[in-house]
Amino acid sequence: MRVSQGSRRVRSVCGLILAVFCLNLGAQEGPVAWEKLQPLPDEHGFAGLFAGIIDQHLVVAGGANFPGKPPWENGTKVWHDRVFVFSFGTGKWTTPSIRLPEALAYGVSLSLPDRQSIAFLGGSARDNHPTTSAFEVRLQEGRIEMTPLPPLPIPLAESSGVALNNKLYLFSGRTTENTARMGFRLDLNQSSPHWEMIPWPASARGRVHSAAGVFDGKIHVVGGRDRVSEGDPDQATDRMETYQRDFLRDAWRLDPETLDWTRLADLPQGLSAAPQGIVPAGSSHFLLLGGVNVSFLEEQLAARPELNGQGHEHPGFPKTIWAYHTITNTWTATGELPADTFAPVTVPVIPLMPQSFIIPSGEIKPGVRSTQVLYGKIKANRAPFGTLNWTIVALYLTAMVGVGYWFMRNEAAASTDAYFRGGQRVPWWIAGLSIFATMLSAITFMAIPAKAYAENMNAWIGQWSMILIVPLVVVFYLPFFRKLDVTTAYQYLEERFNLASRLVASALFIFFHLGRVAIVLYLPALALSSATDIDIFVAIFAIGVLCILYTVMGGIEAVVWTDAIQALVLLGGALLCLLVIISRIDGGLGTILEIGVTDQKFLPADWGSFDVS
């Protein structure tokens, strides 16, 4: 057989991994591992503060709170201009003497690692009026330095924003009169940067307290409120009809190159004031960490009308973490914020190294702030592989080695002819299963289904040619080669033409499979590494050694029999995965077919390629 025996062993490992992984049905915990850093050195904490990372320092500034009486006792909200710096090296906070240019809160703060700075954009001043303030904060030899940036084109507070490739993006927010239906961008790579307007989606409403972030090179804007009810937002809790109308569920993706917007799946419920920043979680998810929803407000008012939704007795805001899956375009509740703390709102999320972040301070109840500083790290998205799964893998691999060893010790493999041709004793149905396994690979078993899942099944059309080719091979090619009594097709090329033809053809086949087997080997190693704690390089090495071991043991007869077993494993694993998927979806197979038809997954025709107008 011309197909690499090593790649067949790789396929068997791939099928086995998927089969046993489907057996691992343990429940997943929340996606984030939480810790608490040193609390902010303030008595109350702040909502709407500015924060970011400069080198190994966390800088926190501004914000608003109620340092005197709480709002339900007619306390006055105070805006602040203080600055705090936390050193990750010493684990301590310091309070520099420098202050912000003015007391500010509810703006946007964006870390700029390439510039070793943080951009502070917009916000509201002491009179709660939005500002056009924009400046850059740096930390030079332990001293805070502030450099002006071009002022915002219009006053904006309670906006959302992101930094991408040293470009600052601002989205919507509260102006002096209403909510803005526009965005802005400032390119700091230019020698004379200036703000340019970004068109807003035609069907989207303006919003405050939305969440924004970058995932896979695209910008995402999620949720928020259409407007701020009259009066102080800390005291506006009795306007349920307004909240029902204002709390937004829509989510949007912006292509920073074309500035085109795409609407994503709506949130399960309108959410506002979630920690300002989405958090990437793996290769296909990002998280929204909490937020306030209307049903929660209604429940609180119904249960505690005397408190009007406020007071120290308030249970705090919802802790639900929402995950968006970029491939399926769906939202799912996936865990909660820490049980031993309160969920903060109106606070920035500060990304650290990949897959980790900080949430400093924030509002934890209406009118109540916290000094807590939360550190979150995304967990590996997998359940423990488990003793049962490891036992199945070990038994399977031992059995495969045993089959090869049995044929190696068998006298039937003693001659060269028996080693390479199996003495022509292989049953037809075993040979058929072996050929079936040979035609598959990790690409077939993993990459093609993933492509069909992400796009559609059109790639399957390329396999239809086999329906025409297989009868020709069975009727003409196989009898021809069997009559020639040759060991390989390359031997026939030498007899029919010359040695050069044989060498060139075999060399081209070898070079082709050097690249192909690299991919075929990498995919199951990636699956094994993802499902277990095995390093991917160790997985590649282990699978490679097993491939070599299988290939040289027992001759072609052992290869064909182990291939037949592996074909059954591949089919069984695929069917088991299919049954598990069907059993876990509401509506079962009918729902899957309905979604497939609706989303044009089943061989949709793109007639646009035939448009000659």
XYZ file of C-alpha atoms in Angstrom:
613
model
C 0.000 0.000 0.000
C 1.328 3.400 -0.901
C -0.241 5.443 1.880
C 2.034 6.088 4.852
C 1.500 3.509 7.588
C 2.519 6.113 10.169
C -0.337 8.397 9.154
C -2.755 5.510 9.697
C -1.519 5.109 13.263
C -1.972 8.822 13.759
C -5.560 8.523 12.534
C -6.248 5.736 14.975
C -5.027 7.835 17.909
C -7.169 10.726 16.659
C -10.285 8.574 16.498
C -9.637 7.068 19.892
C -9.102 10.471 21.510
C -12.407 11.753 20.139
C -14.234 8.589 21.197
C -13.036 8.601 24.801
C -13.332 12.372 25.063
C -17.032 12.033 24.302
C -17.251 9.682 27.312
C -15.917 12.406 29.590
C -19.199 14.047 30.504
C -18.125 15.739 33.732
C -19.492 19.222 34.426
C -17.232 22.179 33.765
C -16.596 24.768 36.451
C -16.573 28.464 35.672
C -14.115 29.602 32.989
C -12.142 31.976 35.250
C -9.828 31.313 38.212
C -10.079 34.278 40.592
C -7.703 35.844 43.092
C -7.764 39.043 45.146
C -4.912 41.529 45.020
C -4.142 44.137 47.668
C -7.263 46.348 48.058
C -7.256 49.905 46.847
C -5.968 52.247 49.613
C -9.201 54.212 49.954
C -11.996 53.977 52.478
C -14.792 53.627 49.924
C -13.499 52.738 46.458
C -14.716 54.265 43.219
C -17.120 53.761 40.342
C -16.291 54.990 36.873
C -12.559 55.220 37.566
C -9.743 55.224 35.000
C -7.198 52.394 35.099
C -4.515 50.732 33.031
C -1.154 48.981 32.977
C 2.224 50.659 32.466
C 5.081 48.164 32.465
C 4.771 46.337 35.828
C 2.463 48.899 37.418
C -1.311 49.251 37.717
C -2.390 52.891 37.602
C -5.838 53.841 38.976
C -7.197 57.385 38.931
C -10.369 59.454 39.239
C -13.795 57.960 39.778
C -16.794 58.915 41.889
C -18.275 57.799 45.213
C -20.322 58.905 48.199
C -17.720 59.656 50.916
C -20.258 61.279 53.248
C -23.792 59.973 53.429
C -25.035 57.245 51.102
C -27.441 58.249 48.314
C -30.490 56.784 50.082
C -29.763 59.273 52.896
C -29.494 62.138 50.413
C -25.717 61.923 50.257
C -23.802 63.819 47.593
C -21.773 62.123 44.903
C -18.186 63.361 44.750
C -15.853 63.221 41.741
C -12.140 62.629 42.425
C -8.770 63.482 40.912
C -6.499 61.234 42.986
C -4.016 58.747 41.473
C -2.958 55.368 42.891
C -0.143 53.104 41.635
C 0.235 49.396 42.403
C 3.610 47.727 41.779
C 3.469 44.055 40.815
C 7.089 43.805 41.904
C 6.538 44.899 45.499
C 2.854 44.038 45.777
C 2.141 47.455 47.335
C 0.138 50.580 46.545
C 1.571 54.109 46.501
C -0.247 57.434 46.261
C 1.661 59.975 44.134
C 1.228 63.643 44.918
C 0.247 64.401 41.324
C -3.478 64.722 40.545
C -5.553 64.548 37.379
C -6.054 67.881 35.562
C -9.575 67.858 37.032
C -11.835 65.515 38.939
C -13.127 62.999 36.387
C -15.161 59.803 36.274
C -17.045 57.571 33.840
C -14.598 57.973 30.981
C -12.574 55.440 28.974
C -9.049 54.313 29.852
C -6.989 52.309 27.346
C -3.593 50.710 27.999
C -1.002 51.224 25.234
C 1.818 48.696 25.814
C 3.849 49.820 22.773
C 3.880 53.395 24.068
C 4.206 52.433 27.747
C 1.242 54.658 28.534
C -2.494 54.810 29.234
C -4.966 57.005 27.359
C -7.655 58.703 29.501
C -10.552 59.763 27.278
C -13.677 61.780 28.054
C -15.738 61.288 31.178
C -17.804 63.600 33.309
C -16.600 66.347 35.650
C -17.866 67.435 39.067
C -21.131 68.762 37.650
C -21.771 65.403 35.911
C -21.399 67.103 32.520
C -19.477 65.197 29.816
C -16.078 66.566 28.812
C -13.781 66.512 25.796
C -10.800 65.717 28.026
C -8.106 63.473 26.496
C -4.582 62.908 27.734
C -1.879 60.247 27.982
C -0.450 59.044 31.300
C 3.119 57.733 31.643
C 5.244 56.527 34.519
C 8.794 57.890 34.349
C 11.230 56.796 37.074
C 8.393 56.440 39.539
C 6.782 59.772 38.603
C 3.431 60.179 36.840
C 3.529 62.361 33.733
C 0.463 63.514 31.771
C 0.579 64.633 28.141
C -2.434 66.192 26.370
C -4.030 64.376 23.419
C -6.306 66.035 20.843
C -9.599 66.830 22.644
C -12.620 64.704 21.769
C -14.733 66.160 18.930
C -17.743 66.298 21.269
C -18.135 65.929 25.048
C -18.606 62.244 25.911
C -19.101 60.296 29.118
C -19.992 56.671 29.843
C -18.645 55.568 26.457
C -16.834 52.337 25.647
C -13.591 52.027 23.766
C -10.615 49.904 22.720
C -7.000 50.363 21.684
C -5.769 48.435 18.641
C -2.406 48.927 16.932
C -1.924 52.274 18.713
C -5.291 53.489 17.446
C -7.888 54.648 19.973
C -11.550 53.882 19.353
C -14.510 55.431 21.211
C -18.093 54.267 20.819
C -21.277 56.209 21.559
C -21.760 57.516 25.108
C -23.630 60.353 26.797
C -23.323 63.831 25.361
C -24.560 67.031 26.968
C -28.037 66.384 25.507
C -28.507 62.719 24.545
C -26.687 59.519 23.606
C -24.366 59.734 20.621
C -24.951 57.523 17.590
C -21.383 57.645 16.351
C -17.870 56.519 17.089
C -14.443 58.111 16.816
C -10.894 56.983 16.086
C -7.526 58.566 16.854
C -4.429 57.161 15.105
C -1.448 57.750 17.376
C 0.889 56.427 14.664
C 0.428 59.696 12.769
C 2.766 62.610 13.352
C -0.251 64.916 13.868
C -3.073 62.664 15.039
C -6.651 63.865 14.821
C -10.015 62.339 15.627
C -12.040 60.935 12.735
C -15.659 59.873 12.929
C -16.653 56.208 12.597
C -20.112 55.609 11.096
C -22.572 54.022 13.515
C -24.684 51.005 12.451
C -27.887 52.277 10.860
C -30.120 50.003 12.943
C -28.254 50.456 16.245
C -29.273 52.836 18.992
C -26.864 55.055 20.843
C -25.759 53.672 24.199
C -24.002 54.322 27.483
C -22.239 51.819 29.740
C -21.686 49.289 26.941
C -18.750 46.870 26.890
C -16.157 46.799 24.124
C -13.050 44.801 23.332
C -10.867 43.240 20.668
C -11.084 39.596 19.633
C -9.347 38.005 16.645
C -8.407 41.410 15.254
C -12.013 42.667 15.244
C -13.683 45.134 17.612
C -16.835 44.130 19.477
C -19.386 46.390 21.181
C -21.981 44.729 23.418
C -25.102 45.830 25.317
C -25.476 49.064 27.269
C -28.380 51.471 27.705
C -29.945 53.772 25.185
C -30.183 56.720 27.550
C -29.744 57.716 31.174
C -33.037 58.253 32.994
C -33.534 61.709 34.416
C -31.702 62.293 37.661
C -28.681 60.560 39.114
C -28.202 57.035 37.749
C -27.431 55.826 41.293
C -30.925 56.879 42.354
C -32.947 56.042 39.228
C -34.396 52.639 40.170
C -38.156 53.042 39.911
C -38.618 53.434 36.176
C -39.108 49.870 35.003
C -40.808 50.779 31.748
C -37.893 53.016 30.868
C -35.417 50.306 31.775
C -37.289 47.743 29.681
C -36.932 50.047 26.708
C -33.416 51.273 27.383
C -31.465 48.162 28.350
C -30.009 46.821 25.104
C -29.348 43.260 23.980
C -27.676 43.855 20.624
C -24.000 43.098 19.981
C -21.873 44.347 17.084
C -18.545 43.580 15.421
C -16.499 46.274 13.653
C -13.851 45.525 11.042
C -11.127 48.109 11.817
C -9.856 48.008 8.224
C -13.129 48.636 6.370
C -15.113 50.179 9.274
C -18.009 47.887 8.369
C -20.334 46.740 11.156
C -21.807 43.235 11.515
C -24.609 42.469 13.919
C -24.027 39.440 16.122
C -26.515 37.335 18.057
C -28.387 39.306 20.707
C -27.595 38.832 24.375
C -30.136 36.629 26.196
C -31.184 39.774 28.098
C -30.457 43.473 28.047
C -27.271 44.180 30.025
C -25.786 47.493 31.086
C -22.783 48.679 33.104
C -20.897 45.369 32.907
C -17.156 45.743 33.573
C -16.055 47.720 30.544
C -14.146 45.244 28.395
C -14.729 41.834 26.881
C -12.236 39.121 27.853
C -10.848 36.667 25.254
C -11.167 33.057 26.442
C -9.468 30.569 24.146
C -9.581 30.572 20.368
C -13.327 30.957 19.844
C -14.905 32.605 22.935
C -14.937 35.919 24.691
C -16.564 36.725 28.027
C -18.796 39.468 29.385
C -18.312 39.678 33.150
C -21.635 40.432 34.784
C -23.762 43.506 34.203
C -27.172 44.737 35.359
C -30.370 43.458 33.735
C -33.956 44.632 34.023
C -35.349 41.426 35.512
C -32.851 41.714 38.361
C -33.966 45.303 39.068
C -37.612 44.274 38.999
C -36.982 41.420 41.428
C -35.174 43.722 43.845
C -37.901 46.336 43.794
C -40.589 43.695 44.309
C -38.713 42.120 47.224
C -37.525 45.362 48.853
C -39.857 48.230 47.967
C -38.886 50.069 51.133
C -35.269 50.218 49.962
C -36.127 51.299 46.414
C -33.359 48.947 45.233
C -30.662 50.568 47.373
C -29.014 50.239 50.748
C -26.361 48.114 52.353
C -28.905 45.278 52.555
C -28.966 45.098 48.751
C -27.680 41.652 47.580
C -25.408 43.114 44.928
C -25.509 42.926 41.152
C -25.793 39.710 39.099
C -22.588 37.660 38.921
C -23.331 35.743 35.727
C -20.484 35.454 33.224
C -21.704 35.368 29.619
C -19.646 33.626 26.919
C -19.982 34.396 23.215
C -18.960 31.631 20.797
C -17.619 33.213 17.619
C -18.207 30.136 15.445
C -21.804 29.348 16.408
C -22.748 32.987 17.062
C -24.372 32.109 20.392
C -24.349 33.401 23.982
C -24.209 31.067 26.978
C -24.174 31.627 30.736
C -20.909 30.051 31.900
C -20.131 30.371 35.581
C -20.141 33.347 37.916
C -17.846 35.858 39.522
C -16.315 34.791 42.883
C -18.830 33.669 45.495
C -17.026 35.462 48.330
C -17.278 38.922 46.793
C -19.711 41.254 45.040
C -19.922 41.707 41.282
C -18.575 45.144 40.273
C -20.124 47.371 37.597
C -19.111 50.668 35.952
C -15.445 49.700 36.139
C -12.786 48.991 33.481
C -11.402 45.544 32.727
C -7.627 45.720 32.319
C -6.016 43.008 30.159
C -2.673 41.658 31.336
C -0.793 38.828 29.690
C -2.916 36.737 27.331
C -5.867 35.132 29.108
C -5.685 37.205 32.314
C -7.061 40.552 33.508
C -7.708 42.857 36.493
C -10.918 44.543 37.690
C -10.048 47.309 40.194
C -12.679 48.662 42.602
C -16.094 49.468 41.075
C -19.686 49.786 42.212
C -20.972 46.649 43.983
C -24.434 47.874 45.050
C -26.436 50.940 44.045
C -24.503 53.810 45.581
C -21.941 51.497 47.247
C -18.343 51.172 46.044
C -15.685 48.619 46.898
C -11.927 48.678 47.377
C -11.572 45.104 46.070
C -9.119 44.408 43.240
C -9.904 41.175 41.398
C -7.405 39.247 39.297
C -8.831 36.714 36.829
C -7.115 34.093 34.715
C -8.872 32.063 32.040
C -8.829 28.363 32.835
C -7.995 25.697 30.306
C -11.368 24.831 28.773
C -11.403 21.133 29.497
C -12.588 18.628 32.059
C -10.105 16.240 33.699
C -9.277 13.416 31.279
C -9.931 10.878 33.995
C -8.665 7.428 34.937
C -11.250 5.648 32.766
C -10.189 7.504 29.643
C -6.482 6.919 30.295
C -7.195 3.221 30.884
C -9.033 2.952 27.551
C -6.186 4.683 25.728
C -3.561 2.458 27.345
C -5.491 -0.768 26.634
C -6.142 0.231 23.039
C -2.532 1.119 22.274
C -1.322 -2.058 24.019
C -3.741 -4.116 21.938
C -2.470 -2.547 18.715
C 1.127 -3.288 19.667
C 0.048 -6.817 20.590
C -1.495 -7.398 17.156
C 1.686 -6.228 15.477
C 3.827 -8.378 17.765
C 1.677 -11.463 17.111
C 2.103 -11.168 13.349
C 5.786 -10.395 13.755
C 6.263 -13.698 15.604
C 4.053 -15.568 13.163
C 5.874 -17.661 10.610
C 3.677 -16.134 7.901
C 5.721 -12.931 8.099
C 9.068 -14.720 7.820
C 9.554 -14.222 4.069
C 9.927 -10.948 2.191
C 6.836 -11.711 0.111
C 4.778 -12.370 3.216
C 6.093 -9.231 4.934
C 5.180 -6.899 2.050
C 2.163 -8.715 0.533
C 0.741 -10.791 3.366
C 0.941 -13.967 1.302
C -2.291 -12.781 -0.377
C -4.237 -14.351 2.513
C -6.036 -11.206 3.770
C -9.873 -11.577 3.748
C -11.630 -9.198 1.394
C -13.677 -7.495 4.133
C -10.578 -6.866 6.238
C -8.856 -5.404 3.174
C -11.912 -3.212 2.576
C -11.884 -1.855 6.126
C -8.144 -1.237 5.805
C -8.612 0.723 2.576
C -11.405 2.715 4.229
C -9.092 3.608 7.143
C -6.327 4.451 4.666
C -8.526 6.999 2.909
C -9.113 8.857 6.180
C -6.759 11.085 8.144
C -6.789 13.506 11.037
C -7.661 16.153 8.445
C -10.725 14.130 7.431
C -11.716 13.396 10.997
C -11.097 16.811 12.565
C -10.374 19.629 10.123
C -13.077 18.943 7.532
C -15.912 18.637 10.106
C -14.683 21.861 11.718
C -14.703 23.597 8.331
C -18.213 22.303 7.610
C -19.322 23.469 11.059
C -17.879 26.943 10.541
C -19.025 27.287 6.909
C -21.009 24.534 5.146
C -20.708 21.067 3.572
C -19.681 22.204 0.096
C -16.202 20.724 0.556
C -17.886 17.310 0.407
C -18.477 17.774 -3.313
C -14.785 17.066 -3.867
C -15.302 13.527 -2.507
C -18.019 12.656 -5.036
C -15.376 11.807 -7.637
C -14.669 8.625 -5.648
C -18.072 7.301 -6.666
C -16.831 7.336 -10.249
C -13.240 6.289 -9.564
C -13.826 3.312 -7.236
C -15.669 1.154 -9.839
C -12.886 1.823 -12.353
C -10.247 0.802 -9.819
C -12.123 -2.372 -8.888
C -12.876 -3.458 -12.456
C -9.673 -2.449 -14.242
C -6.769 -1.391 -12.009
C -6.797 -4.037 -9.268
C -7.063 -7.052 -11.625
C -4.316 -5.534 -13.780
C -1.869 -5.089 -10.890
C -2.764 -8.458 -9.374
C -1.974 -10.165 -12.671
C 1.405 -8.364 -12.816
C 2.370 -9.855 -9.447
C 4.307 -6.746 -8.357
C 4.878 -5.520 -4.809
C 4.305 -1.782 -5.420
C 3.122 0.521 -8.175
C 6.656 1.917 -8.333
C 7.989 -1.485 -9.316
C 5.584 -1.470 -12.245
C 6.820 1.985 -13.305
C 10.378 0.647 -13.478
C 9.332 -2.393 -15.492
C 7.133 -0.355 -17.802
C 9.500 2.607 -18.273
C 12.827 2.782 -16.432
C 14.483 3.159 -13.032
C 14.381 6.970 -13.243
C 10.576 6.913 -13.494
C 10.373 4.725 -10.388
C 12.753 6.927 -8.392
C 11.085 10.206 -9.398
C 7.572 8.931 -8.624
C 8.568 7.470 -5.246
C 10.537 10.612 -4.315
C 7.591 12.874 -5.155
C 5.309 10.671 -3.057
C 7.736 10.811 -0.125
C 8.091 14.607 -0.311
C 4.316 15.028 -0.511
C 3.779 12.923 2.588
C 6.526 14.639 4.551
C 4.300 17.722 4.543
C 1.021 15.861 4.819
C 2.074 13.618 7.704
C 3.337 16.690 9.562
C -0.215 18.077 9.535
C -1.798 14.678 10.149
C 0.532 14.164 13.124
C 0.013 17.662 14.521
C -3.801 17.520 14.628
C -4.217 14.491 16.927
C -1.295 15.703 19.036
C -3.155 19.008 19.383
C -6.333 17.134 20.349
C -4.434 15.036 22.903
C -2.735 18.120 24.332
C -6.085 19.960 24.543
C -7.851 17.060 26.256
C -5.037 16.318 28.717
C -2.123 18.027 30.421
C 0.403 16.504 28.002
C 2.701 19.026 26.343
C 2.058 19.118 22.605
C 5.719 18.375 21.787
C 5.641 15.308 24.020
C 2.401 14.214 22.340
C 3.946 14.602 18.870
C 7.011 12.625 19.912
C 4.972 9.835 21.545
C 2.616 9.438 18.586
C 5.564 9.519 16.176
C 7.379 6.754 18.063
C 4.231 4.607 18.084
C 3.802 5.183 14.352
C 7.335 3.980 13.652
C 6.886 0.999 15.968
C 3.610 -0.036 14.319
C 5.041 0.386 10.838
C 7.975 -2.008 11.212
C 6.185 -4.769 13.143
C 4.439 -7.747 11.607
C 4.480 -6.710 7.944
C 1.557 -5.711 5.760
C -0.725 -8.363 7.239
C -0.420 -6.819 10.694
C -0.929 -3.372 9.178
C -4.122 -4.421 7.413
C -5.611 -6.069 10.504
C -4.784 -3.152 12.785
C -6.196 -0.826 10.124
C -9.448 -2.768 10.213
C -9.645 -2.393 13.985
C -8.865 1.315 13.690
C -11.605 1.736 11.075
C -14.097 0.385 13.592
C -12.728 2.760 16.235
C -13.053 5.705 13.838
C -16.634 4.814 12.942
C -17.548 4.066 16.557
C -15.992 7.287 17.813
C -17.762 9.377 15.169
C -21.125 7.725 15.845
C -20.695 8.081 19.601
C -19.880 11.780 19.242
C -22.936 12.212 17.003
C -25.205 10.493 19.534
C -23.830 12.582 22.404
C -24.374 15.802 20.408
C -27.941 14.825 19.483
C -28.758 13.877 23.078
C -27.514 17.216 24.414
C -29.459 19.481 22.056
C -33.057 20.375 22.814
C -35.137 18.864 20.027
C -32.421 16.390 19.046
C -31.809 15.586 15.392
C -34.802 17.639 14.244
C -33.309 20.797 15.740
C -29.934 20.065 14.130
C -31.535 19.620 10.692
C -33.643 22.742 11.159
C -30.613 24.847 12.107
C -28.602 23.361 9.241
C -31.278 24.258 6.700
C -31.814 27.741 8.155
C -28.100 28.525 8.196
C -27.507 26.930 4.767
C -25.106 24.276 6.026
C -26.263 21.510 3.662
C -24.594 22.073 0.297
C -25.871 25.606 -0.404
C -25.361 26.749 -4.009
C -23.605 30.042 -4.619
C -25.142 31.146 -7.901
C -23.344 34.472 -7.672
C -20.311 32.922 -9.395
C -22.463 32.485 -12.519
C -23.587 36.106 -12.638
C -22.436 37.545 -15.964
C -24.415 40.769 -15.813
